[in-house]
Amino acid sequence: MPRWESGSAERLTRIAMELFAEKGFEETSVVEIAKRARVTTRTFFRYFPDKREVLFAESDGLRAALVERIRQAPDDEPLAVVLGALAGFDWDTLGREAQRQRHAVIAANPELLERDLSKQNDIAVAFTDALQQRGVDAAVARLTSRVGLQVFGVAYERWLSAGDADLAGIVAETMALLSRTASARAG
Amino acid sequence: MPRWESGSAERLTRIAMELFAEKGFEETSVVEIAKRARVTTRTFFRYFPDKREVLFAESDGLRAALVERIRQAPDDEPLAVVLGALAGFDWDTLGREAQRQRHAVIAANPELLERDLSKQNDIAVAFTDALQQRGVDAAVARLTSRVGLQVFGVAYERWLSAGDADLAGIVAETMALLSRTASARAG
């Protein structure tokens, strides 16, 4: 079961996010997080090795879930497989407000941003492998994984700031924008 | 004048790269680099704050040169402007063998890879700004900067390992691969 569904880690994450949003990531200590959550710091450290991992604890699980979606995807163009896996994932289960807060905290801290970019790169590498296992040519797998993640990333940020718009719709719109400029280039 | 054209920094970089390639980045000390270069460590530190900066000292200059190419580009589709700026830059002036070594050192070290991803992200942000200053819509600027950099990155890696093939040709081929899968998705 992913940690965000289990009581205390989910609560600690929510409370840490509140504090990060209020005071900034660097200015928030584990002691403060534990205090507001009314647990000991020892309880905090049972769930997270440090405060940074509050933001990245789910990365491995998320990557595995997305890769599994690539493996299970119906036969289609590689870019459609990548975008389908990303857009079809139920991001709302992670909580949109929580994702918005997480995104803002990461964007405001260069060290966290570096770590986040590295996690995105891990996803690109895993997608490339999964596509190759589906028989996609290595260069195409690499290209469509990386481009697909960028298209999704742009759409995802719009979704985070877009009230209640539908993510799949925004992904399709973003992809249409790219197709227009990509085919103009090829033509 | 960029540092890679000035005597000692260029020599120190070349020697550091040799050592990184021979022994690994982590196992190479500034003392060893200085020793092989027959200079004092003080001379090394006149050029670089630490050994990691040997790999990234040119990042700001490179980004500025590429952004300037975007600013000066003839009117065209945004993705063509981005790819044109990247593919038309004279990468050979940086030395292909030096770039190959640099790429291998970075790929072998997660901390360096994080830093490199962060520098790429800085380029994407700067390209987005430069495109918007050319009147490109914000979402399109963001999307084409990020996608263009990925297309170029895939092409660049092929170029590094491709003997003496022409980079502009590989970029065009890579873009054609993307156009096929992108239009299949849109169609």
CSV table of C-alpha atoms in Angstrom, one decimal:
chain,number,residue,atom,x,y,z
A,1,MET,CA,0.0,0.0,0.0
A,2,PRO,CA,1.5,3.4,-0.9
A,3,ARG,CA,2.4,5.5,2.1
A,4,TRP,CA,0.1,8.4,1.2
A,5,GLU,CA,-2.9,6.1,2.1
A,6,SER,CA,-1.5,5.1,5.5
A,7,GLY,CA,-2.6,7.3,8.4
A,8,SER,CA,0.5,8.9,9.9
A,9,ALA,CA,2.8,9.4,6.9
A,10,GLU,CA,-0.1,11.0,5.1
A,11,ARG,CA,-0.8,13.3,8.1
A,12,LEU,CA,2.9,14.1,8.5
A,13,THR,CA,3.2,14.9,4.8
A,14,ARG,CA,0.2,17.2,4.9
A,15,ILE,CA,1.4,19.0,8.0
A,16,ALA,CA,5.0,19.3,6.6
A,17,MET,CA,3.6,20.8,3.4
A,18,GLU,CA,1.6,23.4,5.3
A,19,LEU,CA,4.7,24.5,7.1
A,20,PHE,CA,6.8,24.5,4.0
A,21,ALA,CA,4.2,26.7,2.4
A,22,GLU,CA,4.0,29.0,5.4
A,23,LYS,CA,7.6,29.4,6.3
A,24,GLY,CA,9.6,28.0,3.3
A,25,PHE,CA,11.3,24.7,3.1
A,26,GLU,CA,14.7,25.7,4.5
A,27,GLU,CA,13.2,27.5,7.5
A,28,THR,CA,11.1,24.5,8.6
A,29,SER,CA,12.6,22.0,10.9
A,30,VAL,CA,11.7,18.4,11.6
A,31,VAL,CA,11.1,19.4,15.2
A,32,GLU,CA,8.4,21.9,14.1
A,33,ILE,CA,6.7,19.4,11.8
A,34,ALA,CA,6.6,16.8,14.6
A,35,LYS,CA,5.4,19.4,17.1
A,36,ARG,CA,2.5,20.5,14.9
A,37,ALA,CA,1.6,16.9,14.2
A,38,ARG,CA,1.8,16.2,18.0
A,39,VAL,CA,4.2,13.3,17.5
A,40,THR,CA,7.8,12.8,18.5
A,41,THR,CA,10.6,13.5,16.0
A,42,ARG,CA,11.3,9.8,16.4
A,43,THR,CA,7.9,9.0,14.9
A,44,PHE,CA,8.7,11.4,12.0
A,45,PHE,CA,12.0,9.6,11.3
A,46,ARG,CA,10.2,6.3,11.3
A,47,TYR,CA,8.5,7.4,8.1
A,48,PHE,CA,11.1,9.8,6.5
A,49,PRO,CA,14.9,9.8,6.7
A,50,ASP,CA,14.9,13.6,6.4
A,51,LYS,CA,12.5,16.5,5.6
A,52,ARG,CA,13.4,16.4,1.9
A,53,GLU,CA,12.1,12.9,1.6
A,54,VAL,CA,8.6,14.2,2.6
A,55,LEU,CA,8.5,15.6,-1.0
A,56,PHE,CA,10.1,12.5,-2.7
A,57,ALA,CA,8.9,9.5,-0.7
A,58,GLU,CA,6.4,8.5,-3.3
A,59,SER,CA,8.7,9.0,-6.3
A,60,ASP,CA,9.7,5.3,-6.7
A,61,GLY,CA,6.1,4.1,-6.3
A,62,LEU,CA,4.8,6.6,-8.8
A,63,ARG,CA,7.5,5.7,-11.3
A,64,ALA,CA,6.7,2.0,-10.9
A,65,ALA,CA,3.0,2.6,-11.4
A,66,LEU,CA,3.6,4.7,-14.6
A,67,VAL,CA,6.0,2.1,-16.0
A,68,GLU,CA,3.4,-0.6,-15.4
A,69,ARG,CA,0.9,1.5,-17.4
A,70,ILE,CA,3.4,1.7,-20.3
A,71,ARG,CA,3.8,-2.1,-20.1
A,72,GLN,CA,0.0,-2.7,-20.1
A,73,ALA,CA,-0.8,-0.1,-22.8
A,74,PRO,CA,-2.6,-1.2,-25.9
A,75,ASP,CA,-0.6,-1.2,-29.1
A,76,ASP,CA,-0.2,2.4,-30.4
A,77,GLU,CA,2.4,5.0,-31.5
A,78,PRO,CA,5.1,5.3,-28.9
A,79,LEU,CA,4.3,8.9,-28.1
A,80,ALA,CA,0.7,8.1,-27.6
A,81,VAL,CA,1.6,5.2,-25.3
A,82,VAL,CA,3.7,7.6,-23.2
A,83,LEU,CA,1.1,10.3,-23.0
A,84,GLY,CA,-1.7,7.8,-22.4
A,85,ALA,CA,0.2,6.3,-19.5
A,86,LEU,CA,0.8,9.8,-18.0
A,87,ALA,CA,-2.6,11.4,-18.7
A,88,GLY,CA,-4.6,8.3,-17.7
A,89,PHE,CA,-3.0,8.0,-14.3
A,90,ASP,CA,-5.4,9.1,-11.6
A,91,TRP,CA,-3.4,12.1,-10.3
A,92,ASP,CA,-6.4,13.2,-8.2
A,93,THR,CA,-5.7,10.4,-5.8
A,94,LEU,CA,-2.5,12.3,-4.8
A,95,GLY,CA,-4.6,15.3,-3.9
A,96,ARG,CA,-4.5,18.3,-6.3
A,97,GLU,CA,-4.0,20.9,-3.5
A,98,ALA,CA,-1.2,18.7,-2.1
A,99,GLN,CA,0.5,18.5,-5.5
A,100,ARG,CA,0.1,22.3,-6.0
A,101,GLN,CA,1.8,22.9,-2.6
A,102,ARG,CA,4.5,20.4,-3.4
A,103,HIS,CA,5.1,22.0,-6.8
A,104,ALA,CA,5.4,25.5,-5.3
A,105,VAL,CA,7.9,24.3,-2.6
A,106,ILE,CA,10.1,22.6,-5.1
A,107,ALA,CA,10.0,25.5,-7.6
A,108,ALA,CA,11.2,27.9,-4.8
A,109,ASN,CA,14.3,25.8,-3.8
A,110,PRO,CA,17.1,25.1,-6.3
A,111,GLU,CA,18.3,22.1,-4.4
A,112,LEU,CA,14.8,20.5,-4.4
A,113,LEU,CA,14.4,21.4,-8.1
A,114,GLU,CA,17.6,19.6,-8.9
A,115,ARG,CA,16.4,16.5,-7.1
A,116,ASP,CA,13.0,16.7,-8.8
A,117,LEU,CA,14.7,17.0,-12.3
A,118,SER,CA,16.7,13.9,-11.4
A,119,LYS,CA,13.6,12.0,-10.5
A,120,GLN,CA,12.0,13.0,-13.8
A,121,ASN,CA,15.1,11.8,-15.5
A,122,ASP,CA,14.7,8.4,-13.8
A,123,ILE,CA,11.2,8.2,-15.1
A,124,ALA,CA,12.5,9.0,-18.7
A,125,VAL,CA,15.1,6.2,-18.4
A,126,ALA,CA,12.5,3.7,-17.1
A,127,PHE,CA,10.0,4.7,-19.8
A,128,THR,CA,12.7,4.2,-22.5
A,129,ASP,CA,13.4,0.7,-21.2
A,130,ALA,CA,9.7,-0.2,-21.0
A,131,LEU,CA,9.2,1.0,-24.6
A,132,GLN,CA,12.2,-1.0,-25.9
A,133,GLN,CA,10.7,-4.0,-24.2
A,134,ARG,CA,7.6,-3.4,-26.2
A,135,GLY,CA,9.8,-3.6,-29.3
A,136,VAL,CA,10.2,0.1,-29.9
A,137,ASP,CA,13.5,1.2,-31.6
A,138,ALA,CA,16.0,2.5,-29.1
A,139,ALA,CA,16.2,6.1,-30.5
A,140,VAL,CA,12.5,6.4,-30.9
A,141,ALA,CA,12.0,5.1,-27.3
A,142,ARG,CA,14.4,7.6,-25.9
A,143,LEU,CA,13.0,10.5,-27.9
A,144,THR,CA,9.3,9.8,-27.2
A,145,SER,CA,9.9,9.1,-23.5
A,146,ARG,CA,11.7,12.5,-23.1
A,147,VAL,CA,9.4,14.5,-25.3
A,148,GLY,CA,6.3,12.9,-23.9
A,149,LEU,CA,7.4,13.7,-20.4
A,150,GLN,CA,8.0,17.4,-21.4
A,151,VAL,CA,4.6,17.6,-23.1
A,152,PHE,CA,3.0,16.1,-20.0
A,153,GLY,CA,5.0,18.4,-17.6
A,154,VAL,CA,3.8,21.5,-19.4
A,155,ALA,CA,0.2,20.2,-19.3
A,156,TYR,CA,0.4,19.1,-15.7
A,157,GLU,CA,1.6,22.6,-14.6
A,158,ARG,CA,-1.4,24.1,-16.4
A,159,TRP,CA,-3.7,21.6,-14.8
A,160,LEU,CA,-2.3,22.5,-11.3
A,161,SER,CA,-3.2,26.1,-11.8
A,162,ALA,CA,-6.3,25.6,-13.8
A,163,GLY,CA,-9.1,25.2,-11.3
A,164,ASP,CA,-11.0,22.1,-12.1
A,165,ALA,CA,-10.1,21.5,-15.8
A,166,ASP,CA,-9.6,17.9,-17.0
A,167,LEU,CA,-6.0,16.8,-17.2
A,168,ALA,CA,-6.5,14.5,-20.2
A,169,GLY,CA,-8.1,17.4,-22.1
A,170,ILE,CA,-5.1,19.7,-21.3
A,171,VAL,CA,-2.7,17.0,-22.4
A,172,ALA,CA,-4.5,16.6,-25.7
A,173,GLU,CA,-4.5,20.4,-26.2
A,174,THR,CA,-0.8,20.6,-25.4
A,175,MET,CA,0.0,17.8,-27.8
A,176,ALA,CA,-2.0,19.5,-30.5
A,177,LEU,CA,0.1,22.7,-30.0
A,178,LEU,CA,3.2,20.6,-30.5
A,179,SER,CA,1.9,18.8,-33.5
A,180,ARG,CA,1.2,22.1,-35.3
A,181,THR,CA,4.7,23.4,-34.7
A,182,ALA,CA,6.3,20.0,-35.3
A,183,SER,CA,4.7,19.5,-38.6
A,184,ALA,CA,5.4,23.0,-39.7
A,185,ARG,CA,9.1,22.2,-39.1
A,186,ALA,CA,8.9,18.9,-41.0
A,187,GLY,CA,7.0,20.5,-43.9
B,1,MET,CA,36.5,35.7,-24.3
B,2,PRO,CA,35.2,32.3,-23.1
B,3,ARG,CA,37.6,30.5,-20.8
B,4,TRP,CA,37.9,27.5,-23.1
B,5,GLU,CA,39.9,29.7,-25.5
B,6,SER,CA,42.3,31.0,-22.9
B,7,GLY,CA,45.5,29.0,-22.3
B,8,SER,CA,45.6,27.7,-18.7
B,9,ALA,CA,41.9,27.1,-18.0
B,10,GLU,CA,41.7,25.1,-21.2
B,11,ARG,CA,44.8,23.1,-20.3
B,12,LEU,CA,43.6,22.4,-16.8
B,13,THR,CA,40.2,21.4,-18.1
B,14,ARG,CA,41.8,19.0,-20.6
B,15,ILE,CA,44.0,17.5,-17.9
B,16,ALA,CA,41.2,17.2,-15.4
B,17,MET,CA,39.1,15.4,-18.0
B,18,GLU,CA,41.8,12.9,-18.7
B,19,LEU,CA,42.1,12.2,-15.0
B,20,PHE,CA,38.3,11.9,-14.5
B,21,ALA,CA,38.2,9.5,-17.5
B,22,GLU,CA,41.1,7.4,-16.1
B,23,LYS,CA,40.2,7.3,-12.4
B,24,GLY,CA,36.7,8.5,-12.1
B,25,PHE,CA,35.5,11.9,-11.0
B,26,GLU,CA,35.3,11.2,-7.2
B,27,GLU,CA,38.7,9.6,-7.1
B,28,THR,CA,40.4,12.5,-8.7
B,29,SER,CA,41.7,15.3,-6.4
B,30,VAL,CA,42.5,18.9,-7.3
B,31,VAL,CA,46.1,18.1,-6.0
B,32,GLU,CA,46.4,15.4,-8.7
B,33,ILE,CA,45.0,17.7,-11.5
B,34,ALA,CA,47.5,20.5,-10.5
B,35,LYS,CA,50.4,18.0,-10.3
B,36,ARG,CA,49.8,16.6,-13.7
B,37,ALA,CA,49.4,20.1,-15.1
B,38,ARG,CA,52.6,21.1,-13.3
B,39,VAL,CA,50.9,24.1,-11.6
B,40,THR,CA,50.1,24.8,-8.0
B,41,THR,CA,46.7,24.1,-6.6
B,42,ARG,CA,46.5,27.8,-6.1
B,43,THR,CA,46.6,28.3,-9.9
B,44,PHE,CA,43.9,25.7,-10.3
B,45,PHE,CA,41.7,27.6,-7.8
B,46,ARG,CA,42.3,30.8,-9.7
B,47,TYR,CA,40.3,29.3,-12.5
B,48,PHE,CA,37.8,27.0,-10.8
B,49,PRO,CA,36.2,27.2,-7.3
B,50,ASP,CA,36.2,23.3,-7.2
B,51,LYS,CA,36.8,20.3,-9.4
B,52,ARG,CA,33.1,20.1,-10.3
B,53,GLU,CA,33.2,23.5,-11.9
B,54,VAL,CA,35.7,22.2,-14.4
B,55,LEU,CA,32.7,20.5,-16.0
B,56,PHE,CA,30.3,23.4,-15.7
B,57,ALA,CA,32.5,26.6,-15.9
B,58,GLU,CA,31.2,27.2,-19.5
B,59,SER,CA,27.5,26.7,-18.8
B,60,ASP,CA,26.6,30.3,-18.4
B,61,GLY,CA,28.5,31.4,-21.4
B,62,LEU,CA,27.0,28.6,-23.5
B,63,ARG,CA,23.5,29.4,-22.4
B,64,ALA,CA,24.0,33.1,-23.2
B,65,ALA,CA,25.4,32.3,-26.7
B,66,LEU,CA,22.4,30.0,-27.4
B,67,VAL,CA,19.9,32.6,-26.1
B,68,GLU,CA,21.5,35.2,-28.4
B,69,ARG,CA,21.0,32.8,-31.3
B,70,ILE,CA,17.3,32.6,-30.4
B,71,ARG,CA,17.1,36.4,-30.3
B,72,GLN,CA,18.8,36.8,-33.7
B,73,ALA,CA,16.9,33.9,-35.4
B,74,PRO,CA,14.9,34.7,-38.6
B,75,ASP,CA,11.1,34.5,-38.2
B,76,ASP,CA,10.0,30.9,-38.2
B,77,GLU,CA,7.9,28.4,-36.2
B,78,PRO,CA,9.1,28.4,-32.5
B,79,LEU,CA,10.3,24.8,-32.5
B,80,ALA,CA,12.3,25.5,-35.7
B,81,VAL,CA,13.8,28.6,-34.0
B,82,VAL,CA,14.9,26.5,-31.0
B,83,LEU,CA,16.3,23.6,-33.0
B,84,GLY,CA,18.0,26.0,-35.4
B,85,ALA,CA,19.7,27.8,-32.5
B,86,LEU,CA,20.9,24.6,-31.0
B,87,ALA,CA,21.9,22.7,-34.2
B,88,GLY,CA,23.5,25.8,-35.8
B,89,PHE,CA,25.8,26.5,-32.8
B,90,ASP,CA,29.4,25.5,-33.6
B,91,TRP,CA,29.7,22.6,-31.1
B,92,ASP,CA,33.0,21.5,-32.7
B,93,THR,CA,34.7,24.6,-31.2
B,94,LEU,CA,34.2,23.0,-27.8
B,95,GLY,CA,36.1,19.9,-29.0
B,96,ARG,CA,34.1,16.7,-29.8
B,97,GLU,CA,36.4,14.4,-27.8
B,98,ALA,CA,36.3,16.8,-24.8
B,99,GLN,CA,32.5,16.8,-25.0
B,100,ARG,CA,32.5,13.0,-25.2
B,101,GLN,CA,34.7,12.7,-22.1
B,102,ARG,CA,32.6,15.3,-20.3
B,103,HIS,CA,29.4,13.5,-21.1
B,104,ALA,CA,30.8,10.1,-19.9
B,105,VAL,CA,32.0,11.6,-16.6
B,106,ILE,CA,28.6,13.3,-15.9
B,107,ALA,CA,26.6,10.2,-16.9
B,108,ALA,CA,28.7,8.1,-14.4
B,109,ASN,CA,28.0,10.3,-11.4
B,110,PRO,CA,24.5,10.9,-10.1
B,111,GLU,CA,25.4,14.2,-8.4
B,112,LEU,CA,27.0,15.6,-11.6
B,113,LEU,CA,24.0,14.4,-13.5
B,114,GLU,CA,21.6,16.3,-11.2
B,115,ARG,CA,23.7,19.4,-11.7
B,116,ASP,CA,23.7,18.9,-15.5
B,117,LEU,CA,19.9,18.5,-15.6
B,118,SER,CA,19.6,21.7,-13.6
B,119,LYS,CA,21.8,23.5,-16.1
B,120,GLN,CA,19.6,22.2,-18.9
B,121,ASN,CA,16.6,23.4,-17.1
B,122,ASP,CA,18.2,26.9,-16.8
B,123,ILE,CA,18.5,26.8,-20.6
B,124,ALA,CA,14.9,25.8,-21.1
B,125,VAL,CA,13.8,28.7,-18.8
B,126,ALA,CA,16.0,31.2,-20.7
B,127,PHE,CA,14.8,29.9,-24.1
B,128,THR,CA,11.2,30.3,-22.9
B,129,ASP,CA,11.8,33.9,-22.0
B,130,ALA,CA,13.6,34.7,-25.2
B,131,LEU,CA,10.8,33.2,-27.3
B,132,GLN,CA,8.2,35.2,-25.4
B,133,GLN,CA,10.2,38.3,-26.1
B,134,ARG,CA,9.8,37.4,-29.8
B,135,GLY,CA,6.1,37.4,-29.3
B,136,VAL,CA,5.5,33.7,-28.9
B,137,ASP,CA,2.6,32.7,-26.7
B,138,ALA,CA,3.7,31.6,-23.2
B,139,ALA,CA,2.5,28.0,-23.3
B,140,VAL,CA,3.9,27.5,-26.8
B,141,ALA,CA,7.2,29.1,-25.8
B,142,ARG,CA,7.5,26.8,-22.8
B,143,LEU,CA,6.5,23.7,-24.7
B,144,THR,CA,8.8,24.2,-27.7
B,145,SER,CA,11.8,25.2,-25.6
B,146,ARG,CA,11.5,22.0,-23.5
B,147,VAL,CA,10.6,19.7,-26.4
B,148,GLY,CA,13.3,21.3,-28.6
B,149,LEU,CA,16.0,20.7,-26.0
B,150,GLN,CA,15.0,17.1,-25.6
B,151,VAL,CA,15.0,16.5,-29.4
B,152,PHE,CA,18.4,18.2,-29.5
B,153,GLY,CA,19.7,16.2,-26.5
B,154,VAL,CA,18.8,12.9,-28.1
B,155,ALA,CA,20.5,14.0,-31.4
B,156,TYR,CA,23.5,15.4,-29.5
B,157,GLU,CA,24.2,12.1,-27.8
B,158,ARG,CA,24.0,10.3,-31.1
B,159,TRP,CA,26.4,12.8,-32.6
B,160,LEU,CA,28.8,12.3,-29.7
B,161,SER,CA,29.0,8.6,-30.4
B,162,ALA,CA,28.6,8.8,-34.2
B,163,GLY,CA,32.2,9.3,-35.5
B,164,ASP,CA,32.1,12.3,-37.8
B,165,ALA,CA,28.4,12.6,-38.8
B,166,ASP,CA,27.0,16.0,-39.2
B,167,LEU,CA,25.0,17.3,-36.1
B,168,ALA,CA,22.5,19.3,-38.1
B,169,GLY,CA,21.7,16.2,-40.2
B,170,ILE,CA,21.1,14.1,-37.0
B,171,VAL,CA,18.9,16.8,-35.5
B,172,ALA,CA,16.8,16.9,-38.7
B,173,GLU,CA,16.5,13.1,-38.7
B,174,THR,CA,15.5,13.1,-35.0
B,175,MET,CA,12.9,15.8,-35.6
B,176,ALA,CA,11.5,13.8,-38.5
B,177,LEU,CA,11.2,10.8,-36.1
B,178,LEU,CA,9.2,12.9,-33.7
B,179,SER,CA,7.0,14.5,-36.4
B,180,ARG,CA,5.9,11.0,-37.5
B,181,THR,CA,4.9,9.9,-34.1
B,182,ALA,CA,3.5,13.3,-33.2
B,183,SER,CA,1.3,13.6,-36.2
B,184,ALA,CA,0.2,9.9,-35.8
B,185,ARG,CA,-1.1,11.0,-32.3
B,186,ALA,CA,-2.8,14.1,-33.6
B,187,GLY,CA,-4.4,12.3,-36.5
